Amino acid sequence: MAPTARQTTRPPVERIGPIEWLRENLFSTPFNAALSVIAMAIIYILVVPTFRWAFIDAVWAGDSRDACLAVNTGACWPFIENRIGQILYGFYDEAERWRANLTLFLLAAGILWLTMPGMRGKPLVAVLLLTVFPLIAYVLLTGGFGLEIVPTYRWGGLLLTLVIAVTGIVLSLPLGILLALGRRSDLPAVRIASVLFIEFWRGVPLVTVLFMASYMLPLFLPQGMSADKLLRALIAVALFNSAYMAEVVRGGLQAMPKGQTEAATALGLGYWQTHALIILPQALRLAIPNIVSTFIGIFKDTTLVSIIGFFDLLGMIQAGTSDAHWSTPSTAFTGYLFAGAIFWIFCFSMSRYSRHMERVLSAGERR
Amino acid sequence: MNAETAPHAVEIAGLSKWFKDFQVLKNIDLTVAHGERLVICGPSGSGKSTLIRCINGLELHQAGRVVVEGVELTDDIAQVEAVRRDVGMVFQQFNLFPHLSVLDNCTLAPMWVKKVPRAQAEKAAMEFLERVHIPEQASKFPGQLSGGQQQRVAIARALCMNPRIMLFDEPTSALDPEMIKEVLETMVELAETGMTMMVVTHEMGFARTVANRVAFMDHGEIVEIAPPEVFFNNPKSDRTKEFLAQIIH
Ligand SMILES: Nc1ncnc2c1ncn2[C@@H]1O[C@H](COP(=O)(O)OP(=O)(O)OP(=O)(O)O)[C@@H](O)[C@H]1O
Ligand SMILES: [Mg+2]
């Protein structure tokens, strides 16, 4: 079909200068103008000193607290530099840290492969990432097969944060989906079991769950039977978050019109086929913003493992700030700023990627 | 019993259904012959949808028998699924799968239910899309089509399973007038192939020209069932007359 002149006509493009942009967007009414001024003032008051403190007045070199003791100095970056090994790996033996690097490299490569547009073989990579990778990661990180054993109590820092967050995220989604389906099941036993499970975990704080998993569970287990403390914490985090995930997924399922199930059923598709091919792809897409919020929550909640004696990223930094060798007025702030920045990078990336996914998935099928 | 030797396409005897305490279907007897085209009409809430949804097990009945192509609908899920493979259904709201392209909407059930290889399923789907006159829309998504086009895709999607019976539940009620025609034409063409069809509709023109029999339902009962000439020109029941007077001005 040849495009007619009418179809190719575009709305006139309005070129506006920066002054006009300001007037239209920030100062369109007196009220908006007032809000804009107040907002800019707040940004100025907060950002400028922080920036000065973190970069301009900061100390960048040194090997002890003395470097950061001068009056009016900003952030004490040598502290971070000095501690970076522990911040990233905890007490993971220095000679073995390549194993952690390799694991994280494989994970990052897999995730990049899956998230970059236009890469081939995504289904295969996804399957490998969910099946083979956990085994490789387990052997690499814990040892065995000729590798020296590194007990889990030595793991820490960003490495530990990522181990907990990734297992929590990867396990909670499928478990949550099953629980959400269970809660809507026609079979009373399945439904009641799902409701009890979900409401139990949603009713207790994660801190309590972690305490129970690490200190009380061993008391109940029969003699001679013991599970690694980190493993117990991982299971606790996964079960706890799967309950929240179940409710998020259920929200998506409830938004699905009944006609979708009926059409699939009328075509002869069974329960699992209907859900796997028709209902879940749509319901999960609807739930993406909430699913990713839950992922971000899982990531941030990893910091709670410090109360059962693990040193995650934040715990490691906190431990460092109380080191007398580095105690200066700015050490703690520097540490928290650094921890905050790392958390922010991870969480913000997840959030941006979810927006991107929403756009890609909704392209072409909008009404 | 084998479908080839089944005496009737659909055989309903003593069918009753309740929603809680409310009886929607009251002791219905109805047989539909192979290749017959039955139109069902009646006021809103009379149980038309419920009746045809009992035929593919979307609603479960509590009393009576429903036998489709020789297979009785029972609690046995295998039996119900066998019936569903033989019965296609078209809904008022189209119910296309919005996350799948038109072609994928059509190939999904053949590939997953009948395990037809993709290439073969796509070839068959294109043939049916041609029959409903929209092969050029195959790669679009349902949301990009007009209502009439969507309903024709829904018809093609059902036909891709090679059903022996097609159920239509008010297929044109959600459409603008100019699109009703294109969907009805598609249904007339389908009728010409000899397909057994049960159509709930208020399109009396369609009933007159295409139906072998027209049934009038009211309050969960089939009040009157007759060939269109008799049904429209010489209805027996007062309720039918009243209903016809209302919809044919
Ligand atoms: N799932 C349900 N639960 C309870 N009552 C229902 C249910 N489905 C239908 N009904 C009731 O059963 C009666 C018959 O419904 P049905 O949908 O079969 O009517 P219909 O003849 O198709 O009407 P319409 O022309 O409005 O589509 C109605 O009174 C309706 O309110
Ligand atoms: Mg109806």
PDB file of N, CA, C and O in Angstrom, chain B residues 209-245:
ATOM      1  N   THR B 209     -32.239 -17.952   7.580  1.00  0.00           N
ATOM      2  CA  THR B 209     -31.605 -18.465   6.365  1.00  0.00           C
ATOM      3  C   THR B 209     -30.698 -19.663   6.609  1.00  0.00           C
ATOM      4  O   THR B 209     -30.536 -20.498   5.732  1.00  0.00           O
ATOM      5  N   VAL B 210     -30.108 -19.760   7.779  1.00  0.00           N
ATOM      6  CA  VAL B 210     -29.086 -20.789   7.973  1.00  0.00           C
ATOM      7  C   VAL B 210     -29.570 -21.952   8.834  1.00  0.00           C
ATOM      8  O   VAL B 210     -29.190 -23.096   8.612  1.00  0.00           O
ATOM      9  N   ALA B 211     -30.433 -21.667   9.834  1.00  0.00           N
ATOM     10  CA  ALA B 211     -30.769 -22.699  10.811  1.00  0.00           C
ATOM     11  C   ALA B 211     -31.642 -23.797  10.212  1.00  0.00           C
ATOM     12  O   ALA B 211     -32.463 -23.546   9.328  1.00  0.00           O
ATOM     13  N   ASN B 212     -31.434 -25.018  10.683  1.00  0.00           N
ATOM     14  CA  ASN B 212     -32.377 -26.090  10.403  1.00  0.00           C
ATOM     15  C   ASN B 212     -33.530 -26.029  11.385  1.00  0.00           C
ATOM     16  O   ASN B 212     -34.672 -26.306  11.048  1.00  0.00           O
ATOM     17  N   ARG B 213     -33.170 -25.688  12.656  1.00  0.00           N
ATOM     18  CA  ARG B 213     -34.200 -25.522  13.671  1.00  0.00           C
ATOM     19  C   ARG B 213     -33.844 -24.320  14.538  1.00  0.00           C
ATOM     20  O   ARG B 213     -32.670 -23.973  14.678  1.00  0.00           O
ATOM     21  N   VAL B 214     -34.865 -23.715  15.116  1.00  0.00           N
ATOM     22  CA  VAL B 214     -34.653 -22.612  16.048  1.00  0.00           C
ATOM     23  C   VAL B 214     -35.297 -23.005  17.369  1.00  0.00           C
ATOM     24  O   VAL B 214     -36.424 -23.509  17.397  1.00  0.00           O
ATOM     25  N   ALA B 215     -34.543 -22.799  18.465  1.00  0.00           N
ATOM     26  CA  ALA B 215     -35.091 -23.118  19.785  1.00  0.00           C
ATOM     27  C   ALA B 215     -35.288 -21.830  20.561  1.00  0.00           C
ATOM     28  O   ALA B 215     -34.455 -20.921  20.497  1.00  0.00           O
ATOM     29  N   PHE B 216     -36.401 -21.749  21.288  1.00  0.00           N
ATOM     30  CA  PHE B 216     -36.643 -20.589  22.136  1.00  0.00           C
ATOM     31  C   PHE B 216     -36.573 -21.027  23.592  1.00  0.00           C
ATOM     32  O   PHE B 216     -37.267 -21.962  24.007  1.00  0.00           O
ATOM     33  N   MET B 217     -35.702 -20.384  24.351  1.00  0.00           N
ATOM     34  CA  MET B 217     -35.545 -20.736  25.764  1.00  0.00           C
ATOM     35  C   MET B 217     -36.092 -19.633  26.637  1.00  0.00           C
ATOM     36  O   MET B 217     -35.950 -18.451  26.342  1.00  0.00           O
ATOM     37  N   ASP B 218     -36.690 -20.027  27.746  1.00  0.00           N
ATOM     38  CA  ASP B 218     -37.142 -19.052  28.738  1.00  0.00           C
ATOM     39  C   ASP B 218     -37.124 -19.728  30.100  1.00  0.00           C
ATOM     40  O   ASP B 218     -37.542 -20.889  30.222  1.00  0.00           O
ATOM     41  N   HIS B 219     -36.620 -19.030  31.094  1.00  0.00           N
ATOM     42  CA  HIS B 219     -36.568 -19.559  32.454  1.00  0.00           C
ATOM     43  C   HIS B 219     -36.022 -20.979  32.538  1.00  0.00           C
ATOM     44  O   HIS B 219     -36.601 -21.841  33.205  1.00  0.00           O
ATOM     45  N   GLY B 220     -34.935 -21.232  31.820  1.00  0.00           N
ATOM     46  CA  GLY B 220     -34.269 -22.519  31.937  1.00  0.00           C
ATOM     47  C   GLY B 220     -34.948 -23.660  31.218  1.00  0.00           C
ATOM     48  O   GLY B 220     -34.605 -24.824  31.440  1.00  0.00           O
ATOM     49  N   GLU B 221     -35.919 -23.351  30.371  1.00  0.00           N
ATOM     50  CA  GLU B 221     -36.602 -24.421  29.633  1.00  0.00           C
ATOM     51  C   GLU B 221     -36.574 -24.122  28.142  1.00  0.00           C
ATOM     52  O   GLU B 221     -36.541 -22.955  27.745  1.00  0.00           O
ATOM     53  N   ILE B 222     -36.602 -25.192  27.335  1.00  0.00           N
ATOM     54  CA  ILE B 222     -36.803 -24.984  25.904  1.00  0.00           C
ATOM     55  C   ILE B 222     -38.303 -24.951  25.681  1.00  0.00           C
ATOM     56  O   ILE B 222     -38.996 -25.966  25.799  1.00  0.00           O
ATOM     57  N   VAL B 223     -38.803 -23.751  25.417  1.00  0.00           N
ATOM     58  CA  VAL B 223     -40.251 -23.573  25.318  1.00  0.00           C
ATOM     59  C   VAL B 223     -40.760 -24.102  23.993  1.00  0.00           C
ATOM     60  O   VAL B 223     -41.811 -24.726  23.893  1.00  0.00           O
ATOM     61  N   GLU B 224     -39.979 -23.853  22.952  1.00  0.00           N
ATOM     62  CA  GLU B 224     -40.442 -24.234  21.620  1.00  0.00           C
ATOM     63  C   GLU B 224     -39.238 -24.481  20.738  1.00  0.00           C
ATOM     64  O   GLU B 224     -38.244 -23.774  20.816  1.00  0.00           O
ATOM     65  N   ILE B 225     -39.320 -25.497  19.909  1.00  0.00           N
ATOM     66  CA  ILE B 225     -38.221 -25.757  18.976  1.00  0.00           C
ATOM     67  C   ILE B 225     -38.833 -26.213  17.666  1.00  0.00           C
ATOM     68  O   ILE B 225     -39.668 -27.124  17.640  1.00  0.00           O
ATOM     69  N   ALA B 226     -38.477 -25.532  16.570  1.00  0.00           N
ATOM     70  CA  ALA B 226     -39.141 -25.807  15.298  1.00  0.00           C
ATOM     71  C   ALA B 226     -38.274 -25.310  14.157  1.00  0.00           C
ATOM     72  O   ALA B 226     -37.402 -24.464  14.356  1.00  0.00           O
ATOM     73  N   PRO B 227     -38.538 -25.804  12.924  1.00  0.00           N
ATOM     74  CA  PRO B 227     -37.831 -25.263  11.761  1.00  0.00           C
ATOM     75  C   PRO B 227     -38.155 -23.775  11.626  1.00  0.00           C
ATOM     76  O   PRO B 227     -39.245 -23.351  12.032  1.00  0.00           O
ATOM     77  N   PRO B 228     -37.253 -22.976  11.040  1.00  0.00           N
ATOM     78  CA  PRO B 228     -37.445 -21.525  11.033  1.00  0.00           C
ATOM     79  C   PRO B 228     -38.771 -21.080  10.413  1.00  0.00           C
ATOM     80  O   PRO B 228     -39.385 -20.141  10.925  1.00  0.00           O
ATOM     81  N   GLU B 229     -39.213 -21.753   9.334  1.00  0.00           N
ATOM     82  CA  GLU B 229     -40.480 -21.328   8.713  1.00  0.00           C
ATOM     83  C   GLU B 229     -41.602 -21.356   9.738  1.00  0.00           C
ATOM     84  O   GLU B 229     -42.341 -20.382   9.928  1.00  0.00           O
ATOM     85  N   VAL B 230     -41.679 -22.482  10.448  1.00  0.00           N
ATOM     86  CA  VAL B 230     -42.733 -22.643  11.450  1.00  0.00           C
ATOM     87  C   VAL B 230     -42.503 -21.693  12.621  1.00  0.00           C
ATOM     88  O   VAL B 230     -43.418 -21.010  13.088  1.00  0.00           O
ATOM     89  N   PHE B 231     -41.244 -21.659  13.079  1.00  0.00           N
ATOM     90  CA  PHE B 231     -40.918 -20.886  14.273  1.00  0.00           C
ATOM     91  C   PHE B 231     -41.295 -19.420  14.096  1.00  0.00           C
ATOM     92  O   PHE B 231     -41.899 -18.807  14.974  1.00  0.00           O
ATOM     93  N   PHE B 232     -40.934 -18.846  12.948  1.00  0.00           N
ATOM     94  CA  PHE B 232     -41.180 -17.410  12.775  1.00  0.00           C
ATOM     95  C   PHE B 232     -42.596 -17.106  12.318  1.00  0.00           C
ATOM     96  O   PHE B 232     -43.166 -16.097  12.697  1.00  0.00           O
ATOM     97  N   ASN B 233     -43.197 -17.986  11.481  1.00  0.00           N
ATOM     98  CA  ASN B 233     -44.500 -17.652  10.907  1.00  0.00           C
ATOM     99  C   ASN B 233     -45.659 -18.193  11.726  1.00  0.00           C
ATOM    100  O   ASN B 233     -46.752 -17.654  11.689  1.00  0.00           O
ATOM    101  N   ASN B 234     -45.384 -19.256  12.468  1.00  0.00           N
ATOM    102  CA  ASN B 234     -46.506 -19.930  13.098  1.00  0.00           C
ATOM    103  C   ASN B 234     -46.140 -20.464  14.479  1.00  0.00           C
ATOM    104  O   ASN B 234     -46.335 -21.649  14.763  1.00  0.00           O
ATOM    105  N   PRO B 235     -45.611 -19.595  15.337  1.00  0.00           N
ATOM    106  CA  PRO B 235     -45.186 -20.097  16.645  1.00  0.00           C
ATOM    107  C   PRO B 235     -46.373 -20.552  17.468  1.00  0.00           C
ATOM    108  O   PRO B 235     -47.457 -19.959  17.390  1.00  0.00           O
ATOM    109  N   LYS B 236     -46.150 -21.619  18.256  1.00  0.00           N
ATOM    110  CA  LYS B 236     -47.268 -22.169  19.021  1.00  0.00           C
ATOM    111  C   LYS B 236     -47.435 -21.453  20.349  1.00  0.00           C
ATOM    112  O   LYS B 236     -48.534 -21.098  20.740  1.00  0.00           O
ATOM    113  N   SER B 237     -46.314 -21.259  21.029  1.00  0.00           N
ATOM    114  CA  SER B 237     -46.409 -20.749  22.396  1.00  0.00           C
ATOM    115  C   SER B 237     -46.574 -19.233  22.425  1.00  0.00           C
ATOM    116  O   SER B 237     -46.021 -18.509  21.599  1.00  0.00           O
ATOM    117  N   ASP B 238     -47.352 -18.752  23.413  1.00  0.00           N
ATOM    118  CA  ASP B 238     -47.546 -17.313  23.570  1.00  0.00           C
ATOM    119  C   ASP B 238     -46.244 -16.622  23.941  1.00  0.00           C
ATOM    120  O   ASP B 238     -45.982 -15.504  23.534  1.00  0.00           O
ATOM    121  N   ARG B 239     -45.430 -17.329  24.740  1.00  0.00           N
ATOM    122  CA  ARG B 239     -44.165 -16.723  25.171  1.00  0.00           C
ATOM    123  C   ARG B 239     -43.256 -16.476  23.966  1.00  0.00           C
ATOM    124  O   ARG B 239     -42.579 -15.463  23.878  1.00  0.00           O
ATOM    125  N   THR B 240     -43.254 -17.438  23.029  1.00  0.00           N
ATOM    126  CA  THR B 240     -42.452 -17.257  21.817  1.00  0.00           C
ATOM    127  C   THR B 240     -42.955 -16.056  21.032  1.00  0.00           C
ATOM    128  O   THR B 240     -42.170 -15.220  20.577  1.00  0.00           O
ATOM    129  N   LYS B 241     -44.279 -15.970  20.888  1.00  0.00           N
ATOM    130  CA  LYS B 241     -44.859 -14.863  20.118  1.00  0.00           C
ATOM    131  C   LYS B 241     -44.455 -13.528  20.724  1.00  0.00           C
ATOM    132  O   LYS B 241     -44.037 -12.605  20.026  1.00  0.00           O
ATOM    133  N   GLU B 242     -44.571 -13.469  22.052  1.00  0.00           N
ATOM    134  CA  GLU B 242     -44.220 -12.247  22.770  1.00  0.00           C
ATOM    135  C   GLU B 242     -42.757 -11.858  22.507  1.00  0.00           C
ATOM    136  O   GLU B 242     -42.436 -10.721  22.213  1.00  0.00           O
ATOM    137  N   PHE B 243     -41.887 -12.888  22.612  1.00  0.00           N
ATOM    138  CA  PHE B 243     -40.460 -12.642  22.431  1.00  0.00           C
ATOM    139  C   PHE B 243     -40.181 -12.168  21.007  1.00  0.00           C
ATOM    140  O   PHE B 243     -39.466 -11.194  20.788  1.00  0.00           O
ATOM    141  N   LEU B 244     -40.800 -12.846  20.024  1.00  0.00           N
ATOM    142  CA  LEU B 244     -40.565 -12.479  18.633  1.00  0.00           C
ATOM    143  C   LEU B 244     -41.067 -11.073  18.363  1.00  0.00           C
ATOM    144  O   LEU B 244     -40.428 -10.291  17.660  1.00  0.00           O
ATOM    145  N   ALA B 245     -42.206 -10.718  18.963  1.00  0.00           N
ATOM    146  CA  ALA B 245     -42.755  -9.378  18.766  1.00  0.00           C
ATOM    147  C   ALA B 245     -41.770  -8.331  19.285  1.00  0.00           C
ATOM    148  O   ALA B 245     -41.643  -7.247  18.729  1.00  0.00           O
TER     149      ALA B 245
END
